[in-house]
Coordinates of C-alpha atoms in Angstrom, one line a residue:
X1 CA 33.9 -32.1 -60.6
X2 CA 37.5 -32.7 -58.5
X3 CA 37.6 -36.0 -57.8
X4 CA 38.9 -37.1 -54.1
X5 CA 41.3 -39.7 -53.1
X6 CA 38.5 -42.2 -50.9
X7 CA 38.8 -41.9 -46.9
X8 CA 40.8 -45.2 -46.9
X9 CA 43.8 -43.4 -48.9
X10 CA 44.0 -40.5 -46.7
X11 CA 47.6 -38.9 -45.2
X12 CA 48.5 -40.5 -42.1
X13 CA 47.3 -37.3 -40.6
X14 CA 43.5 -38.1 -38.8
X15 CA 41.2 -35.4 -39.4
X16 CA 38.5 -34.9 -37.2
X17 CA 35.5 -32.4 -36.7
X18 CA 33.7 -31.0 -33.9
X19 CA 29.8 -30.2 -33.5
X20 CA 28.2 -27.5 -31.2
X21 CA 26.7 -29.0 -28.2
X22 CA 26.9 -28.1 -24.4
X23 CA 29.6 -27.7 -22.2
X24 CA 31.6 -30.4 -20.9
X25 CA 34.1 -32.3 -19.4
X26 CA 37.7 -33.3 -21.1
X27 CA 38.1 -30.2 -22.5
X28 CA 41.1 -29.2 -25.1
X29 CA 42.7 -26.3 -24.7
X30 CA 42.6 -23.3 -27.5
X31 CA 46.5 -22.7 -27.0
X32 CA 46.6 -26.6 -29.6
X33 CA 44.6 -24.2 -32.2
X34 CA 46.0 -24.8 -35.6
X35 CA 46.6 -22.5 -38.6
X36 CA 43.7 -21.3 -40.5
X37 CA 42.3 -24.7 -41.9
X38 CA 39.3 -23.8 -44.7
X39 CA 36.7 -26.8 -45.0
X40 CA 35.0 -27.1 -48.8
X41 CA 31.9 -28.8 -49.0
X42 CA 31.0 -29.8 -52.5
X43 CA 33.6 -27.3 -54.2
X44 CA 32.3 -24.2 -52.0
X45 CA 33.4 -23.2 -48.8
X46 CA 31.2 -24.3 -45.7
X47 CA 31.3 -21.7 -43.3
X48 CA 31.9 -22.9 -39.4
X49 CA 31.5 -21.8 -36.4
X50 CA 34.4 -23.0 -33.9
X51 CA 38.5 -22.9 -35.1
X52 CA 40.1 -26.0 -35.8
X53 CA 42.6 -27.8 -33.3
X54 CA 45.3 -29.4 -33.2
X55 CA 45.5 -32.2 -30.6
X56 CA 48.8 -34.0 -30.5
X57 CA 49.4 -33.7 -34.3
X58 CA 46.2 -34.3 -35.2
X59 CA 43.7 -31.7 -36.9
X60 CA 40.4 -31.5 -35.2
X61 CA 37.6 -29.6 -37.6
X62 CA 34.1 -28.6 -36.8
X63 CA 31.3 -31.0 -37.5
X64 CA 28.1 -29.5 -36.9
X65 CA 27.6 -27.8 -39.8
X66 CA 29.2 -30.7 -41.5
X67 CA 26.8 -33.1 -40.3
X68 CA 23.9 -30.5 -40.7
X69 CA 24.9 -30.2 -44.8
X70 CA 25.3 -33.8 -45.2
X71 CA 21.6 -34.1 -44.0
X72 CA 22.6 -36.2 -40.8
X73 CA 21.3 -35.2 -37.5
X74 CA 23.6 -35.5 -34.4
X75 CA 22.4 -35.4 -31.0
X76 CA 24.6 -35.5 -27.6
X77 CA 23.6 -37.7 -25.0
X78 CA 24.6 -35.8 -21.1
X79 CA 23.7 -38.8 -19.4
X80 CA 26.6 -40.8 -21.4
X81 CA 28.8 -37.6 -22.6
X82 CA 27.8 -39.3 -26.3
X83 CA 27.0 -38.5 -30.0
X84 CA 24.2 -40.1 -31.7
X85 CA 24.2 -39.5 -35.5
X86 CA 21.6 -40.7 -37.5
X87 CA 21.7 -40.6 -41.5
X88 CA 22.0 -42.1 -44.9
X89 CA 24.9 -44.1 -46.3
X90 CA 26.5 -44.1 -50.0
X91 CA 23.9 -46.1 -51.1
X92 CA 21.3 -44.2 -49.4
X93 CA 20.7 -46.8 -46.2
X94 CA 20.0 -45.8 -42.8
X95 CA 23.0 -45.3 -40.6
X96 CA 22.8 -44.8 -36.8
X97 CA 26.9 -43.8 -35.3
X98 CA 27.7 -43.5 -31.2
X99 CA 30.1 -42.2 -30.0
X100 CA 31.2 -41.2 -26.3
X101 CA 34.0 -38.8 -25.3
X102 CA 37.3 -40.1 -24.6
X103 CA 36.8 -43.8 -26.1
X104 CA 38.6 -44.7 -29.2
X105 CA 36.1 -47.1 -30.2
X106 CA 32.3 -46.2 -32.0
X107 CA 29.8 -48.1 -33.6
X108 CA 28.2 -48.0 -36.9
X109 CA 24.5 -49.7 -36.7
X110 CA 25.8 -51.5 -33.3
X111 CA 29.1 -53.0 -35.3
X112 CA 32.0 -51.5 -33.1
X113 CA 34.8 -49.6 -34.8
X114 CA 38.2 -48.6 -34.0
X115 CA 38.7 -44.7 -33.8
X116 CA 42.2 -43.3 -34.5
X117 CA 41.4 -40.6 -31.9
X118 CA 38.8 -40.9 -29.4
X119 CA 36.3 -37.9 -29.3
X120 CA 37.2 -34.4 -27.1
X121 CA 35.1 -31.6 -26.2
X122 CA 36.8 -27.8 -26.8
X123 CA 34.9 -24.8 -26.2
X124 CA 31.3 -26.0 -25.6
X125 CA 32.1 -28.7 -28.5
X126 CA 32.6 -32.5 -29.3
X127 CA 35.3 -33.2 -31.7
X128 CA 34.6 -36.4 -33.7
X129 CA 37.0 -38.5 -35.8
X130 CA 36.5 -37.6 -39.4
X131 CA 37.4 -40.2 -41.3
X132 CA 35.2 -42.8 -39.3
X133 CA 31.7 -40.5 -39.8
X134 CA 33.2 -39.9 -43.0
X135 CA 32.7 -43.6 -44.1
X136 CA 29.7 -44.3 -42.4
X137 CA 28.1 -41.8 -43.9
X138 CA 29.7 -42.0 -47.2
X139 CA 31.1 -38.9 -48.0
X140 CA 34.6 -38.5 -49.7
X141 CA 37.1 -36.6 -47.7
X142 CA 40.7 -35.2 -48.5
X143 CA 43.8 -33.4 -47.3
X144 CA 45.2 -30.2 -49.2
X145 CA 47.9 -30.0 -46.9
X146 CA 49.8 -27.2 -48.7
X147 CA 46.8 -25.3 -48.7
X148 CA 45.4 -26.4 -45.3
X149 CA 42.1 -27.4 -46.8
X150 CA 39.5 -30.4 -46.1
X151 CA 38.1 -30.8 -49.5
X152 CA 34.4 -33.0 -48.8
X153 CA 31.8 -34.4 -51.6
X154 CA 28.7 -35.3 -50.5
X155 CA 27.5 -38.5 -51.7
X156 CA 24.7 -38.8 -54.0
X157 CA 21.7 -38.2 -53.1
X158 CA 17.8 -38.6 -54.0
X159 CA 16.4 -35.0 -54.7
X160 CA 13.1 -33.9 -57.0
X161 CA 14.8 -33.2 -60.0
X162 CA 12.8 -30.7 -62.1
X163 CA 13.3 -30.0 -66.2
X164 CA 12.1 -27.5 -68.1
X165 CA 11.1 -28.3 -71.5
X166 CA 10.4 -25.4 -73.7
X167 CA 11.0 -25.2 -77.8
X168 CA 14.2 -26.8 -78.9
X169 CA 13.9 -29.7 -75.9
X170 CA 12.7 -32.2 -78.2
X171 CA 16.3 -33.4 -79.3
X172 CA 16.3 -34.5 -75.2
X173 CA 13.1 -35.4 -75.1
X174 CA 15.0 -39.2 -73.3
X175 CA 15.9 -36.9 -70.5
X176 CA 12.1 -36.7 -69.4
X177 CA 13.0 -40.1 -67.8
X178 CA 15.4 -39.1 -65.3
X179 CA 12.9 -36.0 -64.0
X180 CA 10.4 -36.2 -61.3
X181 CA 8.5 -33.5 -63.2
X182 CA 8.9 -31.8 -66.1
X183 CA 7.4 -28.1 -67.1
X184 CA 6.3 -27.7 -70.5
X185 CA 6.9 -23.6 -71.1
X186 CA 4.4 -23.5 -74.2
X187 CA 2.2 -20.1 -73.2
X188 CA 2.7 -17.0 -72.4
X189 CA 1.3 -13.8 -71.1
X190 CA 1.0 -11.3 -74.3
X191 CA 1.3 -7.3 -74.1
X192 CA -2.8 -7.7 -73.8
X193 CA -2.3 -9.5 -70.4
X194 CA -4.2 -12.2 -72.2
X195 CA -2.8 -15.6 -72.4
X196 CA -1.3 -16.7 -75.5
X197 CA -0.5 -20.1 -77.2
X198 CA 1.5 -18.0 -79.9
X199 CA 5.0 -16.1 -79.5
X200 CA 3.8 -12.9 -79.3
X201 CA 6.7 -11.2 -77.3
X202 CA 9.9 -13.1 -79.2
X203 CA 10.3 -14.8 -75.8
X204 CA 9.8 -18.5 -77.9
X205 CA 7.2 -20.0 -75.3
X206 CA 4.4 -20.8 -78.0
X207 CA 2.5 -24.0 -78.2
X208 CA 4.8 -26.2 -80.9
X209 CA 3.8 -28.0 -83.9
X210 CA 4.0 -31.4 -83.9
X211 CA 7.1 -33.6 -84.8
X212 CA 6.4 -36.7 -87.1
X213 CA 4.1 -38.6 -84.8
X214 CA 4.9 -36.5 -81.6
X215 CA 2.3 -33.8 -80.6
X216 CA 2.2 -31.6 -77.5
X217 CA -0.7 -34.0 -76.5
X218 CA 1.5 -37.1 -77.4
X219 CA 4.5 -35.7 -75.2
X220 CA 2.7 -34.8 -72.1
X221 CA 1.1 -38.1 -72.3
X222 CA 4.5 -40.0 -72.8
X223 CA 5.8 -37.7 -69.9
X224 CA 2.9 -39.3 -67.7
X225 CA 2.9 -42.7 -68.5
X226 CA 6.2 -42.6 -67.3
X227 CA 5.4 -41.6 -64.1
X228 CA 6.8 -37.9 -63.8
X229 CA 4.5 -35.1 -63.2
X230 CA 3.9 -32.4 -66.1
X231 CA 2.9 -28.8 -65.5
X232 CA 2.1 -26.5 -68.2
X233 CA 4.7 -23.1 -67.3
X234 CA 3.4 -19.8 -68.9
X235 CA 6.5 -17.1 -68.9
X236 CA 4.5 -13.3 -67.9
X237 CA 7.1 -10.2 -67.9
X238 CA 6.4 -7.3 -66.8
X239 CA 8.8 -5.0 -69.2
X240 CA 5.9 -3.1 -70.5
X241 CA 3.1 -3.4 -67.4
X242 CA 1.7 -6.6 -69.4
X243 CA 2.2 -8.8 -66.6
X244 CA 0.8 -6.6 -63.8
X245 CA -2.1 -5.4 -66.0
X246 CA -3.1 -9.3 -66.1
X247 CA -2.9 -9.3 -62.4
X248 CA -4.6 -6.3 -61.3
X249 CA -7.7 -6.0 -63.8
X250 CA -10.4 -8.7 -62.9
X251 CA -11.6 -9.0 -66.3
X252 CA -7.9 -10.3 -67.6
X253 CA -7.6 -12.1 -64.3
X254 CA -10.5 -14.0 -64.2
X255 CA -9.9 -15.0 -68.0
X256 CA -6.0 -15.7 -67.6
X257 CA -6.9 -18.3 -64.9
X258 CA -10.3 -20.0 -67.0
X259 CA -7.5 -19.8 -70.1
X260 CA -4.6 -21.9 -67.6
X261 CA -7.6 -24.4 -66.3
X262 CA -8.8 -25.5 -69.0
X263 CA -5.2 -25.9 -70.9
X264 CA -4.3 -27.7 -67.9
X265 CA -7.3 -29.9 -68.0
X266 CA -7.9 -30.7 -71.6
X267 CA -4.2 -32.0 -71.9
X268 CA -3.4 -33.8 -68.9
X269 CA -1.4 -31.4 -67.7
X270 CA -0.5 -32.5 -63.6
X271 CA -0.1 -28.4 -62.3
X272 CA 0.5 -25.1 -63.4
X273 CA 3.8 -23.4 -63.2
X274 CA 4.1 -19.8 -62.9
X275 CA 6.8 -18.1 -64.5
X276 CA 6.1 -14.3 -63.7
X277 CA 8.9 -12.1 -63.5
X278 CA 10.2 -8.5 -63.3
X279 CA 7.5 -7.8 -60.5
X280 CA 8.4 -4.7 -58.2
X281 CA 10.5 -3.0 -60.6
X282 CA 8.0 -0.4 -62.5
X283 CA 5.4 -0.8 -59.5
X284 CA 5.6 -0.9 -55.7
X285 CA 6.9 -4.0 -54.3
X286 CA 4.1 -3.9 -51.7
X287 CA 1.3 -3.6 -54.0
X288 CA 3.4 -6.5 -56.3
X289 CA 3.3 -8.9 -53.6
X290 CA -0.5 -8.0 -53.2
X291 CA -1.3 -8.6 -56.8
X292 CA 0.5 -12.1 -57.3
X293 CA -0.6 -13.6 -54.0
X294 CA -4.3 -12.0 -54.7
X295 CA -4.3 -14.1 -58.2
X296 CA -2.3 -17.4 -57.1
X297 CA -4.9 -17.6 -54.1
X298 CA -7.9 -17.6 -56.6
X299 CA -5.8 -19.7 -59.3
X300 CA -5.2 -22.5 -56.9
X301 CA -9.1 -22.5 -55.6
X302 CA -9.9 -23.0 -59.1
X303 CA -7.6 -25.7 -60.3
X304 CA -7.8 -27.7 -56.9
X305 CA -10.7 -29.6 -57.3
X306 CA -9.2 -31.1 -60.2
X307 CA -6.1 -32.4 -58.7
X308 CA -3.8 -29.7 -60.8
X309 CA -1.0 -28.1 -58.7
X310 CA 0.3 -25.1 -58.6
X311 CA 3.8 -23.6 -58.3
X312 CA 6.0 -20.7 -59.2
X313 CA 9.2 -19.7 -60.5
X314 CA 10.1 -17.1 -58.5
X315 CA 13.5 -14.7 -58.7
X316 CA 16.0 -14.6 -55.7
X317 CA 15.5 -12.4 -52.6
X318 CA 18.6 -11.1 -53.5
X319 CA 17.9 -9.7 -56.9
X320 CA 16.4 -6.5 -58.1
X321 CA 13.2 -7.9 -58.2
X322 CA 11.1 -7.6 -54.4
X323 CA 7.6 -8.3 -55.8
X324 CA 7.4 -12.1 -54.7
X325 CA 6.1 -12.5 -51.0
X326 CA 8.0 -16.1 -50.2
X327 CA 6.7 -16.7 -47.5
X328 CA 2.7 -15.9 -48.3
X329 CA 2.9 -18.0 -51.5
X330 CA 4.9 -21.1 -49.9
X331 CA 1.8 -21.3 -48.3
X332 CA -0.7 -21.6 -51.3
X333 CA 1.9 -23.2 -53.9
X334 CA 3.2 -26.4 -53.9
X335 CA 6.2 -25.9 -55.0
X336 CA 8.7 -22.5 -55.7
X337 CA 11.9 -22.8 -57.9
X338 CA 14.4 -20.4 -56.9
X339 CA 15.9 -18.9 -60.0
X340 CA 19.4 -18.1 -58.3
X341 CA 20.9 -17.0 -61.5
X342 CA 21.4 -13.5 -63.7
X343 CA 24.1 -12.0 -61.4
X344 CA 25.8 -10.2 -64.1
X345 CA 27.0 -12.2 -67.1
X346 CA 24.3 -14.7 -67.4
X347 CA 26.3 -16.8 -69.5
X348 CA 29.0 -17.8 -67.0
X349 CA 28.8 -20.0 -64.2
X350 CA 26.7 -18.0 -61.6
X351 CA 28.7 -16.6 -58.2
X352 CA 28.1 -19.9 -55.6
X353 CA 28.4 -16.9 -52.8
X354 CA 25.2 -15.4 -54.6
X355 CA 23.3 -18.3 -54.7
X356 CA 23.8 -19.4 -51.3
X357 CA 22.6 -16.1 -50.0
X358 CA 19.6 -16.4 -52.1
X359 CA 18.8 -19.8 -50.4
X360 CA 19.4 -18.8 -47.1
X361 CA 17.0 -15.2 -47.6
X362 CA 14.5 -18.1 -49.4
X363 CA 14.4 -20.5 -45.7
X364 CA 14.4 -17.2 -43.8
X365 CA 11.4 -16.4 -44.8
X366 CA 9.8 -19.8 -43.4
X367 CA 8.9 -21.4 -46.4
X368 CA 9.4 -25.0 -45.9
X369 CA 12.7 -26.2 -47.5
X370 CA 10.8 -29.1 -48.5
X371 CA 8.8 -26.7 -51.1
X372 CA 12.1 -25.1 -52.6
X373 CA 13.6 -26.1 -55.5
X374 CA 17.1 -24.4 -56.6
X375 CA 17.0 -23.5 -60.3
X376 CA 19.8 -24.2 -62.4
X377 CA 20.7 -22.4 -65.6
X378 CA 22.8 -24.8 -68.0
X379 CA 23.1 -21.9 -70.3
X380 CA 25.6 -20.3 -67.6
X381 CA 26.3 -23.9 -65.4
X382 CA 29.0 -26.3 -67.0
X383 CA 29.8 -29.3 -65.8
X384 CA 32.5 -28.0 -63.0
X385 CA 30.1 -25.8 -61.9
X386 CA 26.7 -27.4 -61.7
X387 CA 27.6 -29.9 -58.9
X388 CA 28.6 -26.5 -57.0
X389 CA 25.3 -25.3 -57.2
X390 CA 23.9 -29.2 -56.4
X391 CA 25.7 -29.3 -53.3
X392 CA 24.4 -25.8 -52.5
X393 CA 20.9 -27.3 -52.8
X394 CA 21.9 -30.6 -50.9
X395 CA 23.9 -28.9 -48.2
X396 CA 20.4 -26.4 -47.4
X397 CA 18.0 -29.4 -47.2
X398 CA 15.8 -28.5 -50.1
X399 CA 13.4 -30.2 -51.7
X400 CA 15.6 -31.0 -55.0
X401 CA 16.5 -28.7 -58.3
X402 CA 15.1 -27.2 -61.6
X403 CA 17.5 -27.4 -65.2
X404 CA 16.6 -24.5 -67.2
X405 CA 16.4 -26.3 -70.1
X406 CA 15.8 -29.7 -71.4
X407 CA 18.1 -29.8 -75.1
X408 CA 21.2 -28.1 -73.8
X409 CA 22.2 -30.4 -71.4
X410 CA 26.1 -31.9 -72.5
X411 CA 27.2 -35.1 -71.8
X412 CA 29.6 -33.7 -69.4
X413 CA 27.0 -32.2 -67.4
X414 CA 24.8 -34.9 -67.2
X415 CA 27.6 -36.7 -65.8
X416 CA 28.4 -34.3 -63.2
X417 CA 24.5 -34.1 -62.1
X418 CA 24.5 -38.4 -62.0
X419 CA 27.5 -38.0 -59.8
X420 CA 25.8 -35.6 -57.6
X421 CA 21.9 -36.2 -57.4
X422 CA 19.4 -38.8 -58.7
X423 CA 15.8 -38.2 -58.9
X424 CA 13.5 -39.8 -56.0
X425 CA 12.6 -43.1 -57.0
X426 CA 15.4 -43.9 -59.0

């Protein structure tokens, strides 16, 4: 991660930055527009809407998308020609910033500040004073003059932090602690489309043998006790029909989800996690879709009465894969983690460009942002990269992130990660 000289060290230079709102009076004229200026969010660029100003020396940047990536919510005010913005601080406390066009003085939860410039409107929008909403709101801003960039870090934030904990995790077993939930990846669907405790496939989910004192059971009651949530993940591909056999024929069906309830319910296991993938590639993505939404309605009517959720690991819109209707199985699961990753070499750090699209085809569909999680594969993600993909999850509104896997996490990386997010509850 590129750590940021602190607003209070910035050039002498203000910056400022604009949001979208109606038409107005005290407008600035577009001949002040300054050379390209390039705003990064988080080390990836943040896309904006209106050209940034210059207004008597001063750069003036667009702030609605800003604001809307930083998870504050601005609204203007007609009857006063103001901004209201209402978010979290550093430390994650409520902040509530006005501010009203052409006066060079704001206020942060009713304590009046001094503004280096006052706020203009240009082109149907408000330019606000950077640096101020910068510190009420905590972010870290800087000036890359020679390379007219804004470089921003969002600060930290609570998210549902997601691990998955498959054979070879127990060396991190600690890191249970700092997950809202962890997924225990210890079945999978064989080439019978049966479900299997042992590694039939070479894919290494199996149910392990115990270490010492520490058994499956053991673990997944540790896991509990501590107050995350535990869901047992089976891994179904579809390389040689396996996984769509499973879905399609009632008899496997029926037995698959009698196999995953009882599992579930004889070890403690808090919800399901369904990692099915490849679906849509041999088979019509239409009759795909059909198939898994068919046998995750009927999975969650049987599991529900007992308390156990349901949720799925689901590839990106934007893969090769189109056998996952989002939008149908938002409704039924509690949670989907996007698995943004594999485009190309799946052992570098994956295209940020790529995984934004992915997020934005995964809220296009309507599922609630609140019910996406952004997977995360430290076998590719290092720890410059992994806050770029953190911010990407942050700067969307989702619900929080999923770290494929538990026992390959470096010291770096779980620095970076600390720096960036924190699971909810602390």
């Amino acid at each position: 991660m590129k750590l940021l000289k602190p607003v209070q060290k910035w050039l002498p230079a203000v910056l400022a930055s604009a949001i979208l709102l109606p038409l107005g009076a005290q407008d600035v004229s577009a001949a002040s527009a300054a050379p390209a200026v390039t705003i990064v969010l988080d080390d990836v660029k943040l896309p904006v809407p209106v050209s940034p100003i210059n207004r008597n020396g001063t750069i003036l940047l667009p702030f609605r998308k800003i604001a809307e990536a930083l998870g504050v919510n601005a609204v203007w005010v007609p009857a006063t020609k103001s901004v209201v913005a209402k978010g979290k601080g550093a430390g994650g406390q409520a902040v509530e910033v006005h501010l009203t066009l052409g006066q060079k003085t704001a206020t942060i939860n009713e304590v009046k500040y001094a503004l280096n410039a006052a706020p203009v409107m240009s082109n149907d929008s408000v330019l606000v004073p950077l640096a101020f909403f910068s510190q009420a709101f905590g972010a870290n801003v800087s000036w890359d003059g020679p390379a007219k960039t804004v470089r921003v870090v969002s600060p930290q934030r609570e998210m549902r932090l997601l691990g998955f904990y498959a054979v070879g995790a127990y060396s991190q077993l600690a890191l249970t602690n700092d997950m809202n939930d962890v997924a225990f990846g210890w079945t999978q669907v064989d080439y019978n489309g049966e479900i299997a405790l042992k590694d039939t496939t070479g894919d290494r989910w199996y149910w392990p043998q115990p270490a010492g004192d520490d058994t499956p059971e053991s673990i997944v009651a540790q896991v509990n006790a501590n107050g995350s949530g535990s869901y047992l993940a089976v891994l179904g591909k579809d390389g040689k029909g396996q996984l769509m056999k499973m879905l399609t024929d009632q008899t496997l069906r029926d037995a698959s989800i009698e196999r995953l309830h009882a599992l579930a319910k004889d070890n403690a296991f808090g919800g399901i996690m369904l990692d099915f993938e490849g679906l849509g590639w041999h088979d019509d993505p239409v009759m795909a879709q059909s198939a898994l939404n068919a046998y995750v309605k009927q999975l969650v009517a049987a599991v529900k009465p007992d308390g156990i959720k349901v949720s799925l690991a689901v590839p990106p819109l934007n893969g090769e894969y189109k056998g996952y209707d989002y939008a149908a199985l938002a409704k039924m699961a509690d949670e989907l983690v996007i698995m943004a990753y594999d485009y190309g070499d799946n052992k570098k750090p994956q295209p940020n460009a790529k995984v934004d699209e992915a997020i934005d085809k995964a809220i296009a569909t309507g599922a609630p942002q609140s019910k996406l999680l952004l997977a995360i594969n430290l076998d590719a993600e290092n720890e410059t990269s992994v806050d770029d993909k953190l911010g990407l999850a942050k700067r969307h509104g989702l619900g929080g992130a999923a770290f494929w896997r538990l026992g390959i996490f470096t010291d770096a990386e779980r620095a970076a990660i600390g720096r960036t997010a924190t699971k909810i509850g602390g």
